[in-house]
Short mmCIF file of C-alpha atoms and ligand atoms in Angstrom, two decimals:
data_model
loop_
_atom_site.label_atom_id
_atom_site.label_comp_id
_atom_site.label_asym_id
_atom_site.label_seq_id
_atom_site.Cartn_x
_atom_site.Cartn_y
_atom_site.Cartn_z
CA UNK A 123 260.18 92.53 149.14
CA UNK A 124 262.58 93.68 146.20
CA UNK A 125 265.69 94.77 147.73
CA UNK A 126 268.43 96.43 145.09
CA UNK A 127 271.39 95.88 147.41
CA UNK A 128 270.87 92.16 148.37
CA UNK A 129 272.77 89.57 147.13
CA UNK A 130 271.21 87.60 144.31
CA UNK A 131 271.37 84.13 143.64
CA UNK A 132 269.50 84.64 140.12
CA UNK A 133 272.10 84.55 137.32
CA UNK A 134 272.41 88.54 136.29
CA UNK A 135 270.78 87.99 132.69
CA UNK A 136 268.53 90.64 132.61
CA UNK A 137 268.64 94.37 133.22
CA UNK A 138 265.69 95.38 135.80
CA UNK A 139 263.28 97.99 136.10
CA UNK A 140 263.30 98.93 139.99
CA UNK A 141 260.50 97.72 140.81
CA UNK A 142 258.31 94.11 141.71
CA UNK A 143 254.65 93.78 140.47
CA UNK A 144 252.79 91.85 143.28
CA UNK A 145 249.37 91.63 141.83
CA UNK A 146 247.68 92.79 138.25
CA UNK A 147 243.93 92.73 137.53
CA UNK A 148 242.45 93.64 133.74
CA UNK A 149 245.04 96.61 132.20
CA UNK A 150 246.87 97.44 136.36
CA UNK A 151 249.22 95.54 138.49
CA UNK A 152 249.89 96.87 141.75
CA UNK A 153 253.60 96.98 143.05
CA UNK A 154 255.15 95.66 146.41
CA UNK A 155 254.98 99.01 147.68
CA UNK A 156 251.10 99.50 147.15
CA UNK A 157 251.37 102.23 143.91
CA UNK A 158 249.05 101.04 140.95
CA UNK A 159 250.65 101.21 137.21
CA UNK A 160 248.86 101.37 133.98
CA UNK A 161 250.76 98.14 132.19
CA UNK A 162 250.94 98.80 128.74
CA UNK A 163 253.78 96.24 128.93
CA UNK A 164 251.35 93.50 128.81
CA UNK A 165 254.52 91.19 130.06
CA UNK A 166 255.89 92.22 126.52
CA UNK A 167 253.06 90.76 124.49
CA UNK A 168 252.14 88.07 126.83
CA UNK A 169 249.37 89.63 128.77
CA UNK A 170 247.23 89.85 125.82
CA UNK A 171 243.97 89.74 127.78
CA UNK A 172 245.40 91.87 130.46
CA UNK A 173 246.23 90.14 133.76
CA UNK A 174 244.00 87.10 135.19
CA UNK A 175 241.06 87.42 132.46
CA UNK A 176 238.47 85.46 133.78
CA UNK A 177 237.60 82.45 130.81
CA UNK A 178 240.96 82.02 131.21
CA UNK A 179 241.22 81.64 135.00
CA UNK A 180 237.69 79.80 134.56
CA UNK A 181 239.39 77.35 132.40
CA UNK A 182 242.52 76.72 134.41
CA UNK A 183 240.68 76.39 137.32
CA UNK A 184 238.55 73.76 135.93
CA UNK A 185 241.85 71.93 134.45
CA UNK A 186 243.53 72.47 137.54
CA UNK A 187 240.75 69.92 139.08
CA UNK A 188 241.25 67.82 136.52
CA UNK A 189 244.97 66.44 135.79
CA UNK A 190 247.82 68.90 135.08
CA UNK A 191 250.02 66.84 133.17
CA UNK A 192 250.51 63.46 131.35
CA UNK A 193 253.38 63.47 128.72
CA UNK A 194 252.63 63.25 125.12
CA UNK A 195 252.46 59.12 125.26
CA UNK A 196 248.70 60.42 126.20
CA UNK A 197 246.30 61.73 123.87
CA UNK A 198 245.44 65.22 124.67
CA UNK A 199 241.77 66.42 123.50
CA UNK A 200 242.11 70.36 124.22
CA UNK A 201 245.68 69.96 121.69
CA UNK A 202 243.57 68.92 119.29
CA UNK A 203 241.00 71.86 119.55
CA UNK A 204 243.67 74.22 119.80
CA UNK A 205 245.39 73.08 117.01
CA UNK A 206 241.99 73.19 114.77
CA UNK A 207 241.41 76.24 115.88
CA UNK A 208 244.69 77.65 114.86
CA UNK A 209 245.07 75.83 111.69
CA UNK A 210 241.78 77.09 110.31
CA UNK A 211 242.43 80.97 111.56
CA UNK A 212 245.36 80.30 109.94
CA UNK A 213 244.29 78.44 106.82
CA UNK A 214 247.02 76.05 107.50
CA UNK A 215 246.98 72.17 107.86
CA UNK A 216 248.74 71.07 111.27
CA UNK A 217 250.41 72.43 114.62
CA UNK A 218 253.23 71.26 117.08
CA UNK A 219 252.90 72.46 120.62
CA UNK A 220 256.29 73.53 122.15
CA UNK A 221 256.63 75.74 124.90
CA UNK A 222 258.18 79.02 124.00
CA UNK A 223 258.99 81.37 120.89
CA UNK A 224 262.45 80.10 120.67
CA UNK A 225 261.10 76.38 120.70
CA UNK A 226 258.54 76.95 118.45
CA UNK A 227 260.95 78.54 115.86
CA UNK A 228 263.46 75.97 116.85
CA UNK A 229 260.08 73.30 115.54
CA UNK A 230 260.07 75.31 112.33
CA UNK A 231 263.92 74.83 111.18
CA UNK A 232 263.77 71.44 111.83
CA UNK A 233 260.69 70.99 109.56
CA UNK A 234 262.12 72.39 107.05
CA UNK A 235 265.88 70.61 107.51
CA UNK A 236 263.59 67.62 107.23
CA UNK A 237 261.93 68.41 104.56
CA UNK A 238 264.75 68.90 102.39
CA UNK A 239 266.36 66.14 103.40
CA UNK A 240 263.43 63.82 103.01
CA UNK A 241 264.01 64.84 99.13
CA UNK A 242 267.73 63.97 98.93
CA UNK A 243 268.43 67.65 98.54
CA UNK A 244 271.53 67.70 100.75
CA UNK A 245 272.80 70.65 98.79
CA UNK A 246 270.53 73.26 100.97
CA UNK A 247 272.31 73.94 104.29
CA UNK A 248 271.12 77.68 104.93
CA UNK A 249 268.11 79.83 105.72
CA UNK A 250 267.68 83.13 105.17
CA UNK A 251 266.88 85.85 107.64
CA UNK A 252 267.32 89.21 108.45
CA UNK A 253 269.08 91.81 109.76
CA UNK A 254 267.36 93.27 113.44
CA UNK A 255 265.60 90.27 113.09
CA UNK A 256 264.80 88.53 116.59
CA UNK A 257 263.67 84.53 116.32
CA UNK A 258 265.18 83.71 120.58
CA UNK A 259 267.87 83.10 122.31
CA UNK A 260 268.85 79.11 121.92
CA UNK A 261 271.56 77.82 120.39
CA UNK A 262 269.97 77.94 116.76
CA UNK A 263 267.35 80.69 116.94
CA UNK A 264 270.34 82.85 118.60
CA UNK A 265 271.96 81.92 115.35
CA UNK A 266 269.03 82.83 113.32
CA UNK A 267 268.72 86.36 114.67
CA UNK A 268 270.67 88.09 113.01
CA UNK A 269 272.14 90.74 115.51
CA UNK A 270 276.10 91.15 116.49
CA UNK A 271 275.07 92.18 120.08
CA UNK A 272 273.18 88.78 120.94
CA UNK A 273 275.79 86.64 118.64
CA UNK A 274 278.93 88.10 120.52
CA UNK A 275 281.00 86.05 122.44
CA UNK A 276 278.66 82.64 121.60
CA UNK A 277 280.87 81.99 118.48
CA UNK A 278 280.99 79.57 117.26
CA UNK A 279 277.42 80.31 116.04
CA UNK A 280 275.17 77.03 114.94
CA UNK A 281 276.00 77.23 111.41
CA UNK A 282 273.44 77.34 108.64
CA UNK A 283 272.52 81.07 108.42
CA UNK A 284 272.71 83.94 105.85
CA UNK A 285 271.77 87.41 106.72
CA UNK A 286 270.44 90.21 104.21
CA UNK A 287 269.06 93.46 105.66
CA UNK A 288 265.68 93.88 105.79
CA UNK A 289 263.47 95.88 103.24
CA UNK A 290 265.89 96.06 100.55
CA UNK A 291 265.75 94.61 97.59
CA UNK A 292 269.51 93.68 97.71
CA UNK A 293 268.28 90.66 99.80
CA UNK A 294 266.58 89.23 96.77
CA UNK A 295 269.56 88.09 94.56
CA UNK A 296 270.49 85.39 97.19
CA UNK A 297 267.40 83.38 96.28
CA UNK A 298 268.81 82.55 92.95
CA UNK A 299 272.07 82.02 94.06
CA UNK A 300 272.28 79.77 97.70
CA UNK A 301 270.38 76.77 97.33
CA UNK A 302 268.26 77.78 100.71
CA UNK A 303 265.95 75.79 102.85
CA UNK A 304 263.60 78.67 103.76
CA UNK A 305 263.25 82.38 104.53
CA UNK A 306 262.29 83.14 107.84
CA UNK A 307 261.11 86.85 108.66
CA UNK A 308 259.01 89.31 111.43
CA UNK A 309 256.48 91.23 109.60
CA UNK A 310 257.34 94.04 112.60
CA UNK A 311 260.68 93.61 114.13
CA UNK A 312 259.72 93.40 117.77
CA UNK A 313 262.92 93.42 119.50
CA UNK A 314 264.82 95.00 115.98
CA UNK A 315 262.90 98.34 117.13
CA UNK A 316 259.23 97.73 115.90
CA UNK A 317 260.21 97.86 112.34
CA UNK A 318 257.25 97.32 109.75
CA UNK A 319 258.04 95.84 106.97
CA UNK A 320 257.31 97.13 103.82
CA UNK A 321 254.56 95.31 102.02
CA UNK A 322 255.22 95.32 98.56
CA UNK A 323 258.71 93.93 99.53
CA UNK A 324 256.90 91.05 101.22
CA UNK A 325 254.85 90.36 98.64
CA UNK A 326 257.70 90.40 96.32
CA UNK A 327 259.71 88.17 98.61
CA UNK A 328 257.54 85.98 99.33
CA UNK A 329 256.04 85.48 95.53
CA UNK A 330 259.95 84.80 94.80
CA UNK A 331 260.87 82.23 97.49
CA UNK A 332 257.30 80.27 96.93
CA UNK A 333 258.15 80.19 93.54
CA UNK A 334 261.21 78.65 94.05
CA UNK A 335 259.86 76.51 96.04
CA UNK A 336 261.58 77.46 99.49
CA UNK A 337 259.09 77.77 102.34
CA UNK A 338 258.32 81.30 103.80
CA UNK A 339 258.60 80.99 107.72
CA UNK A 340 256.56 83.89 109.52
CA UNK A 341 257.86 84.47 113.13
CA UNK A 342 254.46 86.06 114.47
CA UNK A 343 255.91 84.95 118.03
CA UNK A 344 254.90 88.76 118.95
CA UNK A 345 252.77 90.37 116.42
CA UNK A 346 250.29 87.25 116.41
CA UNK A 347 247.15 86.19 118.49
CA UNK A 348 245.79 89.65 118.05
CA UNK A 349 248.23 92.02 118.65
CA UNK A 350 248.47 93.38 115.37
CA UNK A 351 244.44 94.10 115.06
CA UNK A 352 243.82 90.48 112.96
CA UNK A 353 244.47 87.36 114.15
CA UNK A 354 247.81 87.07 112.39
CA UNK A 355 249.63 89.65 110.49
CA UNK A 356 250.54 88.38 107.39
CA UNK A 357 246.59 88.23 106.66
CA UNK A 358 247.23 92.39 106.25
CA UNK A 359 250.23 91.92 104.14
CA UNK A 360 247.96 89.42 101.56
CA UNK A 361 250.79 86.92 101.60
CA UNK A 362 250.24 83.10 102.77
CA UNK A 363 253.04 81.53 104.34
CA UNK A 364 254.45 78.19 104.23
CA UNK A 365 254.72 77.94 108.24
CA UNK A 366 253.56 80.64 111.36
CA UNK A 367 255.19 80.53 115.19
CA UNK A 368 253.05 81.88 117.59
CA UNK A 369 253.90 81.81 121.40
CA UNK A 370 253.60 85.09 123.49
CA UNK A 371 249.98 86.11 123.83
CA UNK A 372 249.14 82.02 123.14
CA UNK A 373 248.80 81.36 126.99
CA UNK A 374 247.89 84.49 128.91
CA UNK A 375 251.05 83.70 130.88
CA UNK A 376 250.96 79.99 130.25
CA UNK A 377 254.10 79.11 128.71
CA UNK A 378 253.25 77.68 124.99
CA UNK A 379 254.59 78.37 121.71
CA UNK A 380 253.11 76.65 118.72
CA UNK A 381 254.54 76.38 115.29
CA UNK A 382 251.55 75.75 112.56
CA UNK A 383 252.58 74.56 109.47
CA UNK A 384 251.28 73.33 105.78
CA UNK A 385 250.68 69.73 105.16
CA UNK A 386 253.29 69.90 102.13
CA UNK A 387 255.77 70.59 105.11
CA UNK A 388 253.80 69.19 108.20
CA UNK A 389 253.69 65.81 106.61
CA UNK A 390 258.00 65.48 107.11
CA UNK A 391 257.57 64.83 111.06
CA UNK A 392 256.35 61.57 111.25
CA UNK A 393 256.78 59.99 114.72
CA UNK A 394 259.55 60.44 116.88
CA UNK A 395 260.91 63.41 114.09
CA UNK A 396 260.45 65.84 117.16
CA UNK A 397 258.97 65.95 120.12
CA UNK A 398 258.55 67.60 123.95
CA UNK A 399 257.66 66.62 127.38
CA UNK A 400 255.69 69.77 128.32
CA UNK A 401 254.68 70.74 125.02
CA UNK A 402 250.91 71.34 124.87
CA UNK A 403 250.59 69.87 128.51
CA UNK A 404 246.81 69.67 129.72
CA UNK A 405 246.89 72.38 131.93
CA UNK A 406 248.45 74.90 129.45
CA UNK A 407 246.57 73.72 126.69
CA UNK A 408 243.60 74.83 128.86
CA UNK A 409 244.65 78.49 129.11
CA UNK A 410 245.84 78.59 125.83
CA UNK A 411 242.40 77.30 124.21
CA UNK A 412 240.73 79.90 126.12
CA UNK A 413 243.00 82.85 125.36
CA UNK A 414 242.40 81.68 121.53
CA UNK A 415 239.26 81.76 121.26
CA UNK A 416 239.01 85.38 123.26
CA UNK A 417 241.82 86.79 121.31
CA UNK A 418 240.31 85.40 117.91
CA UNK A 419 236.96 86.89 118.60
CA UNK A 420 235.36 90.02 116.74
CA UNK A 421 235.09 91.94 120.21
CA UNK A 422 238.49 92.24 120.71
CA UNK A 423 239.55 92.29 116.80
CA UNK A 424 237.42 95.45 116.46
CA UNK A 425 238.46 96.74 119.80
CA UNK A 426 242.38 96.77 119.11
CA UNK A 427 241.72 98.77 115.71
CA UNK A 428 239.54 101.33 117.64
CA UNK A 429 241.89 101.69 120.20
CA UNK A 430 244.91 101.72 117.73
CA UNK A 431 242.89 104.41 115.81
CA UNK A 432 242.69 106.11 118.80
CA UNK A 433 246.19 105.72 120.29
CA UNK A 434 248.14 106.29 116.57
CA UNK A 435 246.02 109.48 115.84
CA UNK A 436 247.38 111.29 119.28
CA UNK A 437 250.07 110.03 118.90
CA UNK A 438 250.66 111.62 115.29
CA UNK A 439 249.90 115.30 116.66
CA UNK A 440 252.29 114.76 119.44
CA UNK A 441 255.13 114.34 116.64
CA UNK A 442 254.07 117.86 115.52
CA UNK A 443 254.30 119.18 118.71
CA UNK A 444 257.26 117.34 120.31
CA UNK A 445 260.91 117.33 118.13
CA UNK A 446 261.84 114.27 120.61
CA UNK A 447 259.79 112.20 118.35
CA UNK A 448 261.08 110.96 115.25
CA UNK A 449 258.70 108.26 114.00
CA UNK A 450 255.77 106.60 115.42
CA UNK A 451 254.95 103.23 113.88
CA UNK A 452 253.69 99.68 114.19
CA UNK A 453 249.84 97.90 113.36
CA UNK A 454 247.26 97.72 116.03
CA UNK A 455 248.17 97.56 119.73
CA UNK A 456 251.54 96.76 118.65
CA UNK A 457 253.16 100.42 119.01
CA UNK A 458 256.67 102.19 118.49
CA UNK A 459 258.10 105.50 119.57
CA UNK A 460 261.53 106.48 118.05
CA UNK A 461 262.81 109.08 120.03
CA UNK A 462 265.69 111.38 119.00
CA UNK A 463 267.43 110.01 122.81
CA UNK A 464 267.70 107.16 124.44
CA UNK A 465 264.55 106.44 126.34
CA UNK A 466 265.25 105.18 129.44
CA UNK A 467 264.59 108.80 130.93
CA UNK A 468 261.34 108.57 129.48
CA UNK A 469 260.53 105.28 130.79
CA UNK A 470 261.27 106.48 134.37
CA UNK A 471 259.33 109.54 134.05
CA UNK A 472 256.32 107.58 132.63
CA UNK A 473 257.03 104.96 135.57
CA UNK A 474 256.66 108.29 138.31
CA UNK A 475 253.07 108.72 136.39
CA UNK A 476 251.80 105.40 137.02
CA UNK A 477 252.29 104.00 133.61
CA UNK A 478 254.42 100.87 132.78
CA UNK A 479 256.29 100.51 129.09
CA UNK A 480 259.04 98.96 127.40
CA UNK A 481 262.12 99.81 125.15
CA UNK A 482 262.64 98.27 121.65
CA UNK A 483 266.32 99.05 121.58
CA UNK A 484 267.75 102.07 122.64
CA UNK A 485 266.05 104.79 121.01
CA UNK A 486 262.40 103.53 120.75
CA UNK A 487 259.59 103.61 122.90
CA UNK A 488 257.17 99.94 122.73
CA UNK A 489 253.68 100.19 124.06
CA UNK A 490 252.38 96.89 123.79
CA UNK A 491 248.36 97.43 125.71
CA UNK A 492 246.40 94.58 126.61
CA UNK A 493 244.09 93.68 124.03
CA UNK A 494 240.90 94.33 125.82
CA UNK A 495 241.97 98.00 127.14
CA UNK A 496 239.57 100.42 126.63
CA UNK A 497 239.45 104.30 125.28
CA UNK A 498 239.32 105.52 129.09
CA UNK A 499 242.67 103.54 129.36
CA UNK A 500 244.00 104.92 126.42
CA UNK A 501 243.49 108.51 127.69
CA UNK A 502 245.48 107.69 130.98
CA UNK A 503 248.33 106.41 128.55
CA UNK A 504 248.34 109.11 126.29
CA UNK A 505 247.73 111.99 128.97
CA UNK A 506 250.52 111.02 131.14
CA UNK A 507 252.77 110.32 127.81
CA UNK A 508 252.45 113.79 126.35
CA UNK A 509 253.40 114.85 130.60
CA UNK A 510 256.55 112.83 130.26
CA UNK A 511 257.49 114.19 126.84
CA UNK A 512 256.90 117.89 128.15
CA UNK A 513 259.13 117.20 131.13
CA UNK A 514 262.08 115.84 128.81
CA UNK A 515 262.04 119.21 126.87
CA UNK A 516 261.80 121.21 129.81
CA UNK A 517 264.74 119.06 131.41
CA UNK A 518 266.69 119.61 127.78
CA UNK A 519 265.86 123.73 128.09
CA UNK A 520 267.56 123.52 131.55
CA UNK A 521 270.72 122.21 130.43
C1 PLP B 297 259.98 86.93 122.03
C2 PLP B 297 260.26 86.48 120.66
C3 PLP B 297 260.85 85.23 120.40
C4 PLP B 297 261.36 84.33 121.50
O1 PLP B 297 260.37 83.88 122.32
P1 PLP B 297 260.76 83.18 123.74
O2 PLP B 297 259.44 82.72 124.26
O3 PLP B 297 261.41 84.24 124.57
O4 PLP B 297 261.67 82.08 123.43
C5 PLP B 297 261.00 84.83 119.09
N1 PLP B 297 260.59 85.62 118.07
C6 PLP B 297 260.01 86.82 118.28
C7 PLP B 297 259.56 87.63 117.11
C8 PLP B 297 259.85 87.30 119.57
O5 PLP B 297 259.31 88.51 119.77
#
């Protein structure tokens, strides 16, 4: 069982919450030490269908009886379902299977390097992103986020990048003036602090690069396959870009990332332009097909917006009541809690209640339910939320 004081042989990359989940059924896990938490975590995003959903278990199961892997020398049928599947949601053309966020945005700058390069136009060498932004943590996509804290001490950075901030209309001129090879953007800055952006910006962004003819890359590594109330997100902002990651909520746990592209773009990897060993591997493909065609379907569509409903409207009184609250923000189950303090405190506190969530930086709360939670749920969440609030202003009268 988790120990604090033991010696670890894990490399010390992550900071932990004190405490092991050994087992997780629907919207609960249940830690080592028998207590039962409320995730609202969902394994940030991951957990879309809460833990161990059943067509998804079904499926592996069934796959798992079958053959697990094969290499892509093979052809894989469930790829090619998945991919049509995403593709038409999508209203896109074609889709790589890779096996994270990082690898799937990774997929999507070397599209469009090689689409630019397939046209002789060696003059492009940068793409665009933003400031807060958060694309992963390789070599490139570390580059491509554009955030001092995850860029320092990895210099030198993969070159190749310009960074604007985000919702300004400064960040326009640059289109005109670097010859770039896309924009890539989050339509809610996960990591960046659940930042919306703002949608006639988008539009106006978007309508600029496309006219231009630079390709609009939508990271929708967290706020797609659901999350966000539609399939994808950009559907809400009424733009169509060139390219979409997914990976997160793709799998159900599984690790798969997909990046889903145009044919215009699509068509630059021929064979051997890219490729993976585990990428869309039988057995992941399996859970991932099934988590699609859950997380696609009207019942839990309609469920996240009456839940969101639900979850945004209490939470908008408890601004009212509660000064700790600054802002309270996001689209569908995908939520955020600015706080006038660091939350940590909070975190704990909700932790002693039985419910699990997560931090989007230092000052902001991110409740990211399962998909498939219900109103009953929701109560629990927003009972023991308004108890952990209370107890922060008491503890602040006290000092
Ligand atoms: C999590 C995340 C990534 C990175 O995904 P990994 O699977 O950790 O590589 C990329 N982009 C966004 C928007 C994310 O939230």
């Amino acid at each position: 069982m988790f120990d604090s004081n033991s010696v670890s042989y894990v490399m010390n990359t992550y900071s932990r919450f004190p405490l092991e989940l050994a087992s997780g059924e629907g919207s609960w896990v249940v830690a080592s030490d028998g207590a039962s938490y409320l995730d609202y975590t969902s394994g940030i995003s991951v957990c879309n269908l809460g833990h161990r959903p059943q067509a998804v278990a079904e499926a592996l199961e069934s796959q798992l009886a079958k053959i697990w892997h094969t290499s892509n020398l093979f052809h894989i049928p469930k790829q090619e379902e998945l991919a049509e599947l995403l593709a038409k949601t999508a209203g896109m053309d074609r889709v790589f299977f890779a096996n994270s966020g990082a690898e799937a945005n990774e997929a999507a700058l070397k599209l469009v390097k090689k689409y630019w390069n397939d046209l002789a136009e060696y003059n492009r060498t940068s793409v665009l992103t933003f400031e807060d932004s958060f694309h992963g943590r390789t070599g490139t996509t570390m580059a491509a986020t554009a955030q001092p804290k995850i860029h320092n001490g990895f210099e030198p950075l993969t070159p190749g990048f310009v960074y604007q901030p985000f919702n300004s209309v400064e960040s326009f001129d640059i289109l005109n003036n670097a010859p770039l090879q896309a924009v890539m953007l989050e339509l809610i800055q996960g990591e960046g602090g659940v930042r919306p952006a703002d949608s006639g910006w988008v539009k106006n962004l978007v309508t600029k690069a496309q006219s231009l003819g630079i390709p609009v890359i939508v990271d929708e590594v967290q706020t797609g396959m659901g999350r966000t109330g539609t399939p994808f997100l950009f559907e809400q902002y009424g733009i169509k870009p060139d390219i979409v990651t997914v990976a997160k909520g793709l799998g159900s746990g599984l690790p798969v990332g997909a990046m889903i592209a145009k044919d215009t773009f699509a068509a630059s990897f021929a064979q051997g332009s890219h490729g993976s060993t585990f990428g869309g591997n039988p057995l992941v493909m399996s859970a991932a097909l099934a988590s699609a065609e859950t997380l696609f379907s009207t019942d839990i569509l309609t469920n996240v917006q009456k839940v969101s409903e639900k979850i945004f409207a209490k939470l908008n009184e408890f601004q009212h009541t509660h000064s700790v609250i600054e802002d309270v923000r996001g689209a569908g189950l995908m939520i955020g809690i600015e706080l006038t303090q660091p939350v940590k405190p909070l975190l704990a506190d909700l932790r002693e209640r039985n419910v699990l969530a997560l931090p989007a930086g230092e000052k902001v709360v991110r409740v990211l339910p399962p998909l498939n939670t219900d109103l009953e749920e929701a109560d629990f969440f927003l009972e023991k939320f308004v108890q952990s609030l209370q107890n922060l202003h008491e503890t602040e009268d006290v000092q």
